[in-house]
Amino acid sequence: MYGSIIYPEVRATLRQVKDAERQLGFEFPEDYKDFLLHANGWNCFYQYVDVLPLHDLLNASDIHRSIMYNVEFMLKYEPAEGQWLDQKNLLPVATDTHNVDTFVLIIPGNPNAGTAVWLSGDEIDRFPSFHEFYLSMLDYNRLEVKTLKEELEAGEG
């Protein structure tokens, strides 16, 4: 994988998106739906973070275990602030294949619906929408490339 370009997956169809929404029991935020209609997942979108395809959202026992690890950890140490955290209120949209990092959207019908949250044993960051999460991950990628270039130029790489 090192040195190779990872491209997004082929887009989902509107029917696939609607079927997933029906199975999950709620409509996706428009910006997330728009992403899926352009790319139905993206492996290694940011380091080892994969944006999940619809199939994984519907058949994601490992991902749900990762979410529950993060939820249980947060509720144990910050119960008042973590009350909104409940697996049934969260839609996993990305996960780190090497760590416990999980990125979720708060589903409709909850306070802050549509907000993307980065969990890794604690809340790392919060983005007002999937679109803002996406842009932030692009910025993290750019920063990492810049840092790697600087290290290489300094002879550290």
PDB file of C-alpha atoms in Angstrom:
ATOM      1  CA  MET A   1       0.000   0.000   0.000  1.00  0.00           C
ATOM      2  CA  TYR A   2       2.864   2.415   0.717  1.00  0.00           C
ATOM      3  CA  GLY A   3       3.480   4.609  -2.283  1.00  0.00           C
ATOM      4  CA  SER A   4       0.293   3.617  -4.038  1.00  0.00           C
ATOM      5  CA  ILE A   5      -2.719   5.804  -4.574  1.00  0.00           C
ATOM      6  CA  ILE A   6      -5.936   4.657  -2.947  1.00  0.00           C
ATOM      7  CA  TYR A   7      -9.007   5.706  -4.884  1.00  0.00           C
ATOM      8  CA  PRO A   8     -12.565   5.905  -3.577  1.00  0.00           C
ATOM      9  CA  GLU A   9     -14.956   3.060  -4.278  1.00  0.00           C
ATOM     10  CA  VAL A  10     -17.464   3.187  -7.106  1.00  0.00           C
ATOM     11  CA  ARG A  11     -20.453   5.333  -6.180  1.00  0.00           C
ATOM     12  CA  ALA A  12     -23.604   3.919  -4.648  1.00  0.00           C
ATOM     13  CA  THR A  13     -26.827   4.163  -6.573  1.00  0.00           C
ATOM     14  CA  LEU A  14     -29.747   6.159  -5.244  1.00  0.00           C
ATOM     15  CA  ARG A  15     -31.631   2.880  -4.838  1.00  0.00           C
ATOM     16  CA  GLN A  16     -28.802   1.420  -2.700  1.00  0.00           C
ATOM     17  CA  VAL A  17     -28.808   4.533  -0.509  1.00  0.00           C
ATOM     18  CA  LYS A  18     -32.616   4.467  -0.135  1.00  0.00           C
ATOM     19  CA  ASP A  19     -32.515   0.726   0.676  1.00  0.00           C
ATOM     20  CA  ALA A  20     -29.889   1.318   3.368  1.00  0.00           C
ATOM     21  CA  GLU A  21     -31.921   4.178   4.841  1.00  0.00           C
ATOM     22  CA  ARG A  22     -34.999   1.970   4.909  1.00  0.00           C
ATOM     23  CA  GLN A  23     -33.097  -0.878   6.611  1.00  0.00           C
ATOM     24  CA  LEU A  24     -31.579   1.464   9.193  1.00  0.00           C
ATOM     25  CA  GLY A  25     -34.853   3.312   9.780  1.00  0.00           C
ATOM     26  CA  PHE A  26     -33.789   6.898   9.106  1.00  0.00           C
ATOM     27  CA  GLU A  27     -32.652   9.189   6.294  1.00  0.00           C
ATOM     28  CA  PHE A  28     -28.992  10.086   5.982  1.00  0.00           C
ATOM     29  CA  PRO A  29     -27.951  13.732   6.167  1.00  0.00           C
ATOM     30  CA  GLU A  30     -27.887  15.211   2.651  1.00  0.00           C
ATOM     31  CA  ASP A  31     -24.105  15.791   2.630  1.00  0.00           C
ATOM     32  CA  TYR A  32     -23.423  12.178   3.608  1.00  0.00           C
ATOM     33  CA  LYS A  33     -25.911  10.918   1.040  1.00  0.00           C
ATOM     34  CA  ASP A  34     -24.193  13.084  -1.573  1.00  0.00           C
ATOM     35  CA  PHE A  35     -20.818  11.557  -0.642  1.00  0.00           C
ATOM     36  CA  LEU A  36     -22.194   8.012  -1.052  1.00  0.00           C
ATOM     37  CA  LEU A  37     -23.611   8.927  -4.454  1.00  0.00           C
ATOM     38  CA  HIS A  38     -20.067   9.882  -5.490  1.00  0.00           C
ATOM     39  CA  ALA A  39     -18.061   7.279  -3.545  1.00  0.00           C
ATOM     40  CA  ASN A  40     -19.498   4.248  -1.751  1.00  0.00           C
ATOM     41  CA  GLY A  41     -16.612   4.097   0.704  1.00  0.00           C
ATOM     42  CA  TRP A  42     -12.929   4.942   0.578  1.00  0.00           C
ATOM     43  CA  ASN A  43     -10.193   2.748   2.042  1.00  0.00           C
ATOM     44  CA  CYS A  44      -7.305   4.575   3.718  1.00  0.00           C
ATOM     45  CA  PHE A  45      -9.032   7.911   3.269  1.00  0.00           C
ATOM     46  CA  TYR A  46      -6.921   9.251   6.140  1.00  0.00           C
ATOM     47  CA  GLN A  47      -4.009   7.022   7.149  1.00  0.00           C
ATOM     48  CA  TYR A  48      -5.704   3.740   8.100  1.00  0.00           C
ATOM     49  CA  VAL A  49      -9.170   5.283   8.370  1.00  0.00           C
ATOM     50  CA  ASP A  50     -11.670   3.786   5.944  1.00  0.00           C
ATOM     51  CA  VAL A  51     -14.875   5.622   5.052  1.00  0.00           C
ATOM     52  CA  LEU A  52     -17.330   2.752   5.140  1.00  0.00           C
ATOM     53  CA  PRO A  53     -19.347   1.542   2.165  1.00  0.00           C
ATOM     54  CA  LEU A  54     -23.054   0.876   2.639  1.00  0.00           C
ATOM     55  CA  HIS A  55     -22.504  -2.875   2.854  1.00  0.00           C
ATOM     56  CA  ASP A  56     -20.285  -2.415   5.917  1.00  0.00           C
ATOM     57  CA  LEU A  57     -22.809  -0.109   7.568  1.00  0.00           C
ATOM     58  CA  LEU A  58     -25.427  -2.816   7.314  1.00  0.00           C
ATOM     59  CA  ASN A  59     -23.122  -5.726   8.291  1.00  0.00           C
ATOM     60  CA  ALA A  60     -20.635  -4.164  10.690  1.00  0.00           C
ATOM     61  CA  SER A  61     -20.279  -6.178  13.900  1.00  0.00           C
ATOM     62  CA  ASP A  62     -16.570  -5.272  14.366  1.00  0.00           C
ATOM     63  CA  ILE A  63     -17.329  -1.608  13.768  1.00  0.00           C
ATOM     64  CA  HIS A  64     -20.188  -1.680  16.248  1.00  0.00           C
ATOM     65  CA  ARG A  65     -17.891  -3.281  18.846  1.00  0.00           C
ATOM     66  CA  SER A  66     -15.441  -0.423  18.312  1.00  0.00           C
ATOM     67  CA  ILE A  67     -18.225   2.125  18.770  1.00  0.00           C
ATOM     68  CA  MET A  68     -19.412   0.424  21.937  1.00  0.00           C
ATOM     69  CA  TYR A  69     -15.849   0.416  23.309  1.00  0.00           C
ATOM     70  CA  ASN A  70     -15.698   4.174  22.774  1.00  0.00           C
ATOM     71  CA  VAL A  71     -19.203   4.747  24.156  1.00  0.00           C
ATOM     72  CA  GLU A  72     -18.603   2.652  27.271  1.00  0.00           C
ATOM     73  CA  PHE A  73     -15.288   4.400  27.907  1.00  0.00           C
ATOM     74  CA  MET A  74     -16.812   7.863  27.608  1.00  0.00           C
ATOM     75  CA  LEU A  75     -19.836   7.053  29.750  1.00  0.00           C
ATOM     76  CA  LYS A  76     -17.566   5.614  32.435  1.00  0.00           C
ATOM     77  CA  TYR A  77     -15.461   8.761  32.704  1.00  0.00           C
ATOM     78  CA  GLU A  78     -17.814  11.526  31.522  1.00  0.00           C
ATOM     79  CA  PRO A  79     -21.367  10.279  32.084  1.00  0.00           C
ATOM     80  CA  ALA A  80     -23.059  13.678  32.045  1.00  0.00           C
ATOM     81  CA  GLU A  81     -21.456  14.779  28.774  1.00  0.00           C
ATOM     82  CA  GLY A  82     -21.766  11.367  27.172  1.00  0.00           C
ATOM     83  CA  GLN A  83     -25.503  10.810  27.630  1.00  0.00           C
ATOM     84  CA  TRP A  84     -26.158  11.317  23.913  1.00  0.00           C
ATOM     85  CA  LEU A  85     -23.845   8.402  23.226  1.00  0.00           C
ATOM     86  CA  ASP A  86     -25.786   5.276  22.574  1.00  0.00           C
ATOM     87  CA  GLN A  87     -25.114   2.923  19.706  1.00  0.00           C
ATOM     88  CA  LYS A  88     -28.696   3.304  18.478  1.00  0.00           C
ATOM     89  CA  ASN A  89     -28.139   7.089  18.129  1.00  0.00           C
ATOM     90  CA  LEU A  90     -24.943   6.771  16.106  1.00  0.00           C
ATOM     91  CA  LEU A  91     -24.182   5.850  12.521  1.00  0.00           C
ATOM     92  CA  PRO A  92     -20.591   4.698  11.996  1.00  0.00           C
ATOM     93  CA  VAL A  93     -19.235   6.315   8.836  1.00  0.00           C
ATOM     94  CA  ALA A  94     -15.506   5.618   9.158  1.00  0.00           C
ATOM     95  CA  THR A  95     -13.209   3.474  11.245  1.00  0.00           C
ATOM     96  CA  ASP A  96      -9.491   2.993  11.715  1.00  0.00           C
ATOM     97  CA  THR A  97      -8.430  -0.506  10.749  1.00  0.00           C
ATOM     98  CA  HIS A  98      -5.427  -0.458  13.130  1.00  0.00           C
ATOM     99  CA  ASN A  99      -6.789   1.372  16.190  1.00  0.00           C
ATOM    100  CA  VAL A 100     -10.101   2.031  17.915  1.00  0.00           C
ATOM    101  CA  ASP A 101     -10.747   5.340  16.170  1.00  0.00           C
ATOM    102  CA  THR A 102     -14.331   5.495  15.004  1.00  0.00           C
ATOM    103  CA  PHE A 103     -16.126   8.321  13.239  1.00  0.00           C
ATOM    104  CA  VAL A 104     -19.882   8.502  13.693  1.00  0.00           C
ATOM    105  CA  LEU A 105     -22.782  10.702  12.677  1.00  0.00           C
ATOM    106  CA  ILE A 106     -25.464  11.500  15.234  1.00  0.00           C
ATOM    107  CA  ILE A 107     -28.642  10.264  13.583  1.00  0.00           C
ATOM    108  CA  PRO A 108     -31.842  12.295  13.066  1.00  0.00           C
ATOM    109  CA  GLY A 109     -34.131  12.699  16.050  1.00  0.00           C
ATOM    110  CA  ASN A 110     -31.264  13.441  18.455  1.00  0.00           C
ATOM    111  CA  PRO A 111     -29.693  16.693  19.606  1.00  0.00           C
ATOM    112  CA  ASN A 112     -26.979  17.759  17.149  1.00  0.00           C
ATOM    113  CA  ALA A 113     -28.255  15.368  14.462  1.00  0.00           C
ATOM    114  CA  GLY A 114     -25.893  15.242  11.492  1.00  0.00           C
ATOM    115  CA  THR A 115     -22.864  16.128  13.606  1.00  0.00           C
ATOM    116  CA  ALA A 116     -19.812  13.957  12.948  1.00  0.00           C
ATOM    117  CA  VAL A 117     -17.867  12.852  16.018  1.00  0.00           C
ATOM    118  CA  TRP A 118     -14.357  11.352  16.178  1.00  0.00           C
ATOM    119  CA  LEU A 119     -14.144   8.813  19.009  1.00  0.00           C
ATOM    120  CA  SER A 120     -10.991   7.106  20.230  1.00  0.00           C
ATOM    121  CA  GLY A 121     -11.587   6.127  23.831  1.00  0.00           C
ATOM    122  CA  ASP A 122     -12.708   9.736  24.224  1.00  0.00           C
ATOM    123  CA  GLU A 123     -14.195  12.393  22.009  1.00  0.00           C
ATOM    124  CA  ILE A 124     -11.275  13.651  19.914  1.00  0.00           C
ATOM    125  CA  ASP A 125     -13.074  16.138  17.720  1.00  0.00           C
ATOM    126  CA  ARG A 126     -16.524  17.134  16.552  1.00  0.00           C
ATOM    127  CA  PHE A 127     -17.510  18.413  13.116  1.00  0.00           C
ATOM    128  CA  PRO A 128     -20.802  20.173  12.346  1.00  0.00           C
ATOM    129  CA  SER A 129     -21.470  17.833   9.402  1.00  0.00           C
ATOM    130  CA  PHE A 130     -20.111  14.968   7.340  1.00  0.00           C
ATOM    131  CA  HIS A 131     -18.910  17.555   4.825  1.00  0.00           C
ATOM    132  CA  GLU A 132     -16.845  19.338   7.501  1.00  0.00           C
ATOM    133  CA  PHE A 133     -15.458  15.977   8.684  1.00  0.00           C
ATOM    134  CA  TYR A 134     -14.442  15.211   5.094  1.00  0.00           C
ATOM    135  CA  LEU A 135     -12.731  18.586   4.637  1.00  0.00           C
ATOM    136  CA  SER A 136     -10.933  18.262   7.977  1.00  0.00           C
ATOM    137  CA  MET A 137      -9.555  14.850   7.052  1.00  0.00           C
ATOM    138  CA  LEU A 138      -8.271  16.333   3.778  1.00  0.00           C
ATOM    139  CA  ASP A 139      -6.535  19.037   5.817  1.00  0.00           C
ATOM    140  CA  TYR A 140      -4.998  16.388   8.101  1.00  0.00           C
ATOM    141  CA  ASN A 141      -3.728  14.553   5.004  1.00  0.00           C
ATOM    142  CA  ARG A 142      -2.204  17.761   3.605  1.00  0.00           C
ATOM    143  CA  LEU A 143      -0.520  18.503   6.921  1.00  0.00           C
ATOM    144  CA  GLU A 144       0.887  14.991   7.092  1.00  0.00           C
ATOM    145  CA  VAL A 145       2.279  15.248   3.548  1.00  0.00           C
ATOM    146  CA  LYS A 146       3.865  18.599   4.417  1.00  0.00           C
ATOM    147  CA  THR A 147       5.438  17.150   7.578  1.00  0.00           C
ATOM    148  CA  LEU A 148       6.748  14.108   5.716  1.00  0.00           C
ATOM    149  CA  LYS A 149       8.275  16.322   3.009  1.00  0.00           C
ATOM    150  CA  GLU A 150       9.950  18.511   5.623  1.00  0.00           C
ATOM    151  CA  GLU A 151      11.360  15.457   7.417  1.00  0.00           C
ATOM    152  CA  LEU A 152      12.619  14.049   4.133  1.00  0.00           C
ATOM    153  CA  GLU A 153      14.278  17.336   3.187  1.00  0.00           C
ATOM    154  CA  ALA A 154      15.883  17.539   6.645  1.00  0.00           C
ATOM    155  CA  GLY A 155      17.279  14.026   6.214  1.00  0.00           C
ATOM    156  CA  GLU A 156      15.079  12.475   8.877  1.00  0.00           C
ATOM    157  CA  GLY A 157      13.174  10.189   6.497  1.00  0.00           C
TER     158      GLY A 157
END
